Coordinates of C-alpha atoms and ligand atoms in Angstrom, one line a residue:
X183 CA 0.0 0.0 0.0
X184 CA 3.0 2.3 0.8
X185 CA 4.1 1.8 -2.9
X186 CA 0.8 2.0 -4.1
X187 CA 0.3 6.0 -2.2
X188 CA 4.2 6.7 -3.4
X189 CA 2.7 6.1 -7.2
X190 CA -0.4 7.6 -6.5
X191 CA 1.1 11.2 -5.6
X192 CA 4.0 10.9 -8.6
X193 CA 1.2 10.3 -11.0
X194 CA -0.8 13.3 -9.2
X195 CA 1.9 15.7 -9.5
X196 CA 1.6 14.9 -13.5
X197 CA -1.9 15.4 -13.8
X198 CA -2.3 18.5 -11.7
X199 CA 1.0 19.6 -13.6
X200 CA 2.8 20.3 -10.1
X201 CA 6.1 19.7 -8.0
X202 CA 4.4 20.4 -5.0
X203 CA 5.0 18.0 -2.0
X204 CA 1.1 18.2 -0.5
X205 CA -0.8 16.3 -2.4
X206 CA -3.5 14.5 -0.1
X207 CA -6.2 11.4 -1.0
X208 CA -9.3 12.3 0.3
X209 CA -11.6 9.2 1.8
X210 CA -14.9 11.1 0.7
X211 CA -16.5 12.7 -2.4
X212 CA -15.7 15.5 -4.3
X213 CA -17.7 18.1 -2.1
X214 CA -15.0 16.7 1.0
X215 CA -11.9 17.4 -1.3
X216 CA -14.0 21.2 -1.8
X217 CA -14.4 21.2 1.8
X218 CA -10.9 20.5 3.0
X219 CA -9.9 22.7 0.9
X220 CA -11.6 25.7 2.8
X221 CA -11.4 24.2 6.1
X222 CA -7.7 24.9 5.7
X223 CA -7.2 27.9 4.2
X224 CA -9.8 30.1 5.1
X225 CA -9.5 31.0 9.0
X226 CA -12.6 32.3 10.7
X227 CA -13.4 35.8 10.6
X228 CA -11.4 36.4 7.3
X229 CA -12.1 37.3 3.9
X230 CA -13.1 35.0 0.8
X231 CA -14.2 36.2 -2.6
X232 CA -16.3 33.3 -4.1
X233 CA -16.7 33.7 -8.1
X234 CA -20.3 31.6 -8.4
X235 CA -21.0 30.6 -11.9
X236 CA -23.5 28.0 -10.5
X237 CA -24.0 25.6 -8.0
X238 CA -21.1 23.6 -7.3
X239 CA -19.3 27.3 -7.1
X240 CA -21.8 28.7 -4.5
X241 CA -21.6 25.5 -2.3
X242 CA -17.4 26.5 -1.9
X243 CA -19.1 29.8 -1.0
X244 CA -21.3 27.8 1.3
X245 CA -18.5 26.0 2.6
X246 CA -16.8 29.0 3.4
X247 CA -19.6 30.6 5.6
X248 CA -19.9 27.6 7.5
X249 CA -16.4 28.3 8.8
X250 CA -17.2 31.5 9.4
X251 CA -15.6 33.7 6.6
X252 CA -16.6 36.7 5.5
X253 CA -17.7 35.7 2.2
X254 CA -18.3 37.7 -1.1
X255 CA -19.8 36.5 -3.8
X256 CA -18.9 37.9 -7.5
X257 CA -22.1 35.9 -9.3
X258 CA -21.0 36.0 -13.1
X259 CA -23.1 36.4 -15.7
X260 CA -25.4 33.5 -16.6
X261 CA -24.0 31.8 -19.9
X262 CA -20.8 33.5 -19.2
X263 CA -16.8 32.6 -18.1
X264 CA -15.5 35.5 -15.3
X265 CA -13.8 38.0 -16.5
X266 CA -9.9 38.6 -14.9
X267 CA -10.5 42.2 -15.4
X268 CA -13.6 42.5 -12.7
X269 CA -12.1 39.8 -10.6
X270 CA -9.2 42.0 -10.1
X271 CA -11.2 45.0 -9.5
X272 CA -13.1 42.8 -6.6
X273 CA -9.7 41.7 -5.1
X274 CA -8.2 45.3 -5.3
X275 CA -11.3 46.8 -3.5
X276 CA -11.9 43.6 -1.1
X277 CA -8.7 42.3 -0.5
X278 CA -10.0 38.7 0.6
X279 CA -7.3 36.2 1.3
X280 CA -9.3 33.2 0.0
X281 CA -10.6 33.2 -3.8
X282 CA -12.4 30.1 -4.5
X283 CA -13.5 29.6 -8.4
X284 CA -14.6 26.6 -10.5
X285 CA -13.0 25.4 -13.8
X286 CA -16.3 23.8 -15.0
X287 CA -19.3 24.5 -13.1
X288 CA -21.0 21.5 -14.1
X289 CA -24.5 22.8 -13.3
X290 CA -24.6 25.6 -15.9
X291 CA -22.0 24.0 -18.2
X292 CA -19.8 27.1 -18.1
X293 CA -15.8 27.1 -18.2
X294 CA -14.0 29.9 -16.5
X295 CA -11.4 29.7 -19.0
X296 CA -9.0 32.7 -17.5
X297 CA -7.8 30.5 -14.3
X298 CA -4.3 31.4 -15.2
X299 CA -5.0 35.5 -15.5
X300 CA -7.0 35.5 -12.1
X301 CA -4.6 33.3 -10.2
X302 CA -2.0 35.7 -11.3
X303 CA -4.2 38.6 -9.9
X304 CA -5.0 37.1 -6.8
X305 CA -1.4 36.1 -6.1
X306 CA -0.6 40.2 -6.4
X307 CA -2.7 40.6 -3.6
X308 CA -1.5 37.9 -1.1
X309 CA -4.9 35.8 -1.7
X310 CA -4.6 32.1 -2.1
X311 CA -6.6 30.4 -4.7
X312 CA -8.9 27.5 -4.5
X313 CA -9.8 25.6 -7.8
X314 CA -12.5 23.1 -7.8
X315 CA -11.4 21.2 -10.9
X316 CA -14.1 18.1 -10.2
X317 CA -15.4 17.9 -13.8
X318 CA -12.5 19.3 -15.9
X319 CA -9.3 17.7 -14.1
X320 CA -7.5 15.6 -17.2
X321 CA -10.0 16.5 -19.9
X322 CA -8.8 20.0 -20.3
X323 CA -5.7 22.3 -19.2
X324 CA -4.9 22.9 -16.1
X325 CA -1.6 23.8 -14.9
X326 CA -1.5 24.1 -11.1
X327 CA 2.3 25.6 -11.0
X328 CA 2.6 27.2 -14.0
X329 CA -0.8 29.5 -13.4
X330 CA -0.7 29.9 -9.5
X331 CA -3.0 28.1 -8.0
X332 CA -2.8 27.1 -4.3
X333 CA -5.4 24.3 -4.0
X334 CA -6.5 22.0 -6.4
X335 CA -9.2 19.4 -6.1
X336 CA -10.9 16.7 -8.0
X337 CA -13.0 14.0 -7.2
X338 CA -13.0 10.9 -8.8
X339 CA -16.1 9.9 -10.6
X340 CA -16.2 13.2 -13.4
X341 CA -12.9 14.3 -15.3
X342 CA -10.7 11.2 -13.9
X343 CA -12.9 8.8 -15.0
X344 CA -12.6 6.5 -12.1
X345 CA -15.7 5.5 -9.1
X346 CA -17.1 8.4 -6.6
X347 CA -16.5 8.7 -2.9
X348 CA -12.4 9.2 -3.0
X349 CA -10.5 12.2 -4.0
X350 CA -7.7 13.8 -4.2
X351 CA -5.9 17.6 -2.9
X352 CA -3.1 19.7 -4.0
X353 CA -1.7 22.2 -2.3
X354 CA 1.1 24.6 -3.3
X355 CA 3.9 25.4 -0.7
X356 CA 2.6 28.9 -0.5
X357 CA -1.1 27.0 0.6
X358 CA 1.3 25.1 3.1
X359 CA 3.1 27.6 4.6
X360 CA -0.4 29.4 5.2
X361 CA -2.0 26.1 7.1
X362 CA 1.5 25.4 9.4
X363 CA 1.1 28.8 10.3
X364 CA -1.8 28.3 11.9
X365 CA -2.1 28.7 15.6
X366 CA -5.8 27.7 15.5
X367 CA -7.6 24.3 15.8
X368 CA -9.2 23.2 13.0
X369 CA -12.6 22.1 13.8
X370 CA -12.4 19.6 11.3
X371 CA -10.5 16.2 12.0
X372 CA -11.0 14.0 9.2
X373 CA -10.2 17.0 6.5
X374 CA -7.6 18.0 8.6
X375 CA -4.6 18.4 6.0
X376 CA -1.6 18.4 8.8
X377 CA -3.4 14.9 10.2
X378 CA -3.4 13.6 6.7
X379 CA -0.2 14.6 5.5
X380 CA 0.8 11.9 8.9
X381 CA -0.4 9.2 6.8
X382 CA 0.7 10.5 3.3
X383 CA 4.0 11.5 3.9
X384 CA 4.8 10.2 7.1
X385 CA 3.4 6.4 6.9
X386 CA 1.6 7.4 9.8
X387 CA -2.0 6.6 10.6
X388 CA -4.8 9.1 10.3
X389 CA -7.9 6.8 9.4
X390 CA -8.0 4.0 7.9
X391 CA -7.4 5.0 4.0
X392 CA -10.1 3.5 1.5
X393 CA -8.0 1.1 0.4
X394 CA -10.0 -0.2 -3.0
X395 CA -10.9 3.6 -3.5
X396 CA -7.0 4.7 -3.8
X397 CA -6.4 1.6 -6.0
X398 CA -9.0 2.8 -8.1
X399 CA -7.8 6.6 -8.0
X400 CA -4.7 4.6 -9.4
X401 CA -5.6 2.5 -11.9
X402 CA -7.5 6.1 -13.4
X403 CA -3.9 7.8 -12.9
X404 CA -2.2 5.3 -14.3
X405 CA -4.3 5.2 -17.9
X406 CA -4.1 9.5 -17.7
X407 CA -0.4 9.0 -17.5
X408 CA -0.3 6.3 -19.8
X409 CA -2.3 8.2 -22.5
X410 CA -0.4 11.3 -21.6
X411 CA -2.5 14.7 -21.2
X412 CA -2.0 16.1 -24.5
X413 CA -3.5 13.3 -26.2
X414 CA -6.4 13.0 -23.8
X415 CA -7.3 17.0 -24.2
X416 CA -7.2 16.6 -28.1
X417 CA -9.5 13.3 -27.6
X418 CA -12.1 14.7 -25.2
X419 CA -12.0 18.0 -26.8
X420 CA -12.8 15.9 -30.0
X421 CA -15.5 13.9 -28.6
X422 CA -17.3 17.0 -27.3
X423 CA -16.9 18.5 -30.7
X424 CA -18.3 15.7 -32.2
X425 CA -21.3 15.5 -29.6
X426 CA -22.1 19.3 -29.7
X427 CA -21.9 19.0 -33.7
X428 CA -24.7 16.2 -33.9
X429 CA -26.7 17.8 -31.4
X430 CA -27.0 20.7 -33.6
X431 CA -27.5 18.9 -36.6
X432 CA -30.7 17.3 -34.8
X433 CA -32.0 20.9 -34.4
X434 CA -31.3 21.1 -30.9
X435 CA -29.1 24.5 -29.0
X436 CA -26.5 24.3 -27.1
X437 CA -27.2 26.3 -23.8
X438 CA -23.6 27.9 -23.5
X439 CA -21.7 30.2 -26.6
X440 CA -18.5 28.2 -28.1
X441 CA -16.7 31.3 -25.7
X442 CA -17.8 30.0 -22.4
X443 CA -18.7 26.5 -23.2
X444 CA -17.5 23.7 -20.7
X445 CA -16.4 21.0 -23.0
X446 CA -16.3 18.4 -20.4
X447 CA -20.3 18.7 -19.6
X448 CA -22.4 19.6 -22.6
X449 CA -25.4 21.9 -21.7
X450 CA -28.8 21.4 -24.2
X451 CA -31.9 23.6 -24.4
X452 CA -34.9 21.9 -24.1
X453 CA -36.8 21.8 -27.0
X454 CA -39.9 24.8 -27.0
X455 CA -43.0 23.0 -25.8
X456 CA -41.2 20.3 -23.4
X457 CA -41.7 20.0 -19.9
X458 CA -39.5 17.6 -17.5
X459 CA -41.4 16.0 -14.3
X460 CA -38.7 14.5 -12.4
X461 CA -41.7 12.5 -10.9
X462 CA -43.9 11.4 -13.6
X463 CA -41.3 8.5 -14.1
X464 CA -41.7 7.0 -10.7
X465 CA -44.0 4.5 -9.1
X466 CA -45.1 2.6 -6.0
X467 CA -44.8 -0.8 -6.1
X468 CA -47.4 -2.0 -2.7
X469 CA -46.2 -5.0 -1.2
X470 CA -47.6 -7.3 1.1
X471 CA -44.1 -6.3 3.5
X472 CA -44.4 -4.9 7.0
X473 CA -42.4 -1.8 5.6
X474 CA -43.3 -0.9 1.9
X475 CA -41.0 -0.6 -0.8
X476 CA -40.9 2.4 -3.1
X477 CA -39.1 1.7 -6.2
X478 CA -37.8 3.9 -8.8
X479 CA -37.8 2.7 -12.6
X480 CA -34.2 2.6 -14.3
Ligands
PLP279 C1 -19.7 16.7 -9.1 C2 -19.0 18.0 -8.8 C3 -18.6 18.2 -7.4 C4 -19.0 17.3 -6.3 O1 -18.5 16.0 -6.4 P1 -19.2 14.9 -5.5 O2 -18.3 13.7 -5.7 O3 -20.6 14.7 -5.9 O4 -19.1 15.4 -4.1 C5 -18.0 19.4 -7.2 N1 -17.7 20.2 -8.1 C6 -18.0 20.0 -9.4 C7 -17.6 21.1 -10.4 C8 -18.7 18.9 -9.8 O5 -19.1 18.7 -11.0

């Protein structure tokens, strides 16, 4: 298992394009990765600038509250990627010390394709910068070292390609530096990333570390690093062509402009006229059982 975390955090460090030396499995879903992330950085009582494209961008907002930040939220134009320049102005004016963004906010299918020009604005201003990179991570760019960012994370089920519930955490020595300075307890234990770096780093124990999961999380890092990045950009970028292309050639729209889109997560307009009941599909099978069943068709 030792050799099998040694491999695990080499074969991070290519995909998040890093050297850094904190790269942490989470045992939990992508939302835990999202929430370590904030449970580190952001101390209570300080600032955060959350850019919300969405919902999985307002729950790192959400996440941030909960530890008591200050929290501001720059809500971007629906259909549209955040622009550097008003980030900037937001960071100038606010001076938070947490920004957390989204690469691809899955629920509007919108890319905030300027990481690299924010980062580098944040970074003027002392703020550390939180990526959620759930649904993008290996099927499009994203250079952790090269464009600044002090915590990546990814679950496992969307960009990676491998099963839910374990995930993975970068963060960049500046992000470090930040969480040994800490004199407070974090009231987390589980996400606590000095208590995990014990097992990563320090063969020590923590919890017990979803074994199956992390050999999972391998066998997904393994077939990135096999396939190389390049190759996989070019083949999902090609693929998503491919899909949008033949969805417009049924008549159907594509929710999100070519400028903005999220490759990874196609958005379509429903078609005038058609109404979705989530419920109309489901039914109640009665059984003769002490406790009734209720059974959804799939
Ligand atoms: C799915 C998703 C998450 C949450 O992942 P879970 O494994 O469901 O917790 C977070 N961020 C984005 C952008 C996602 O698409």
């Amino acid at each position: 298992m030792a050799q099998i975390i040694e491999q695990v955090k080499l074969m991070t460090r290519y995909v998040f394009q890093t050297e850094t030396g904190h790269i942490l499995g989470v045992a939990g879903p992508g939302f835990a990765a999202m929430e370590m992330a904030v449970a580190n950085l952001v101390v209570p009582g300080s600032k955060v600038l959350s850019v919300c494209n969405g919902f999985f961008s307002n729950r790192l907002a959400e996440m941030a509250e909960r530890v008591e930040a200050n929290v501001l939220r720059l809500v971007v134009e629906e259909g549209q990627s955040a622009e550097p320049e008003v980030v900037a102005d937001y960071i100038a004016q606010h001076q938070p010390q947490v920004l957390t963004i989204v690469q691809g906010e899955t629920s509007s299918t919108v890319c905030n394709t300027n990481l690299a020009a924010i980062a580098a604005a944040a970074k003027e201003h002392d703020c550390l910068v939180i990526v959620d990179a759930v649904c993008t991570l290996s099927t499009m760019e994203c250079d952790m070292d090269e464009w600044g960012i002090d915590a990546v994370i990814t679950g496992g089920q969307k960009g990676l390609s491998c099963i839910p519930g374990v995930s993975l955490i970068g963060f960049s020595n500046r992000a470090w530096q930040h969480i040994e300075s800490r004199s407070d307890q974090l009231r987390h234990w589980c996400l606590d990333a000095k208590l995990a770096d014990q097992f990563w780093y320090k063969k020590a124990y923590h919890y017990t570390a979803p074994v199956s999961g992390i050999l999972a999380i391998h066998e997904a890092l393994r077939l990135v690093c096999t396939e190389t990045l390049k190759v996989r950009f070019d083949r999902h970028l090609r693929s998503s062509k491919a899909l949008q292309e033949g969805i417009e050639a049924m008549g159907l729209s594509l929710h999100v402009k070519p400028i903005a889109r999220l490759n990874s997560v196609v958005g379509i307009n429903l078609p005038m006229g058609l109404k979705v009941n989530n419920y109309s599909a489901r039914c109640l099978i009665a059984t003769k059982l002490k406790y009734p069943v209720r059974l959804v068709p799939i």
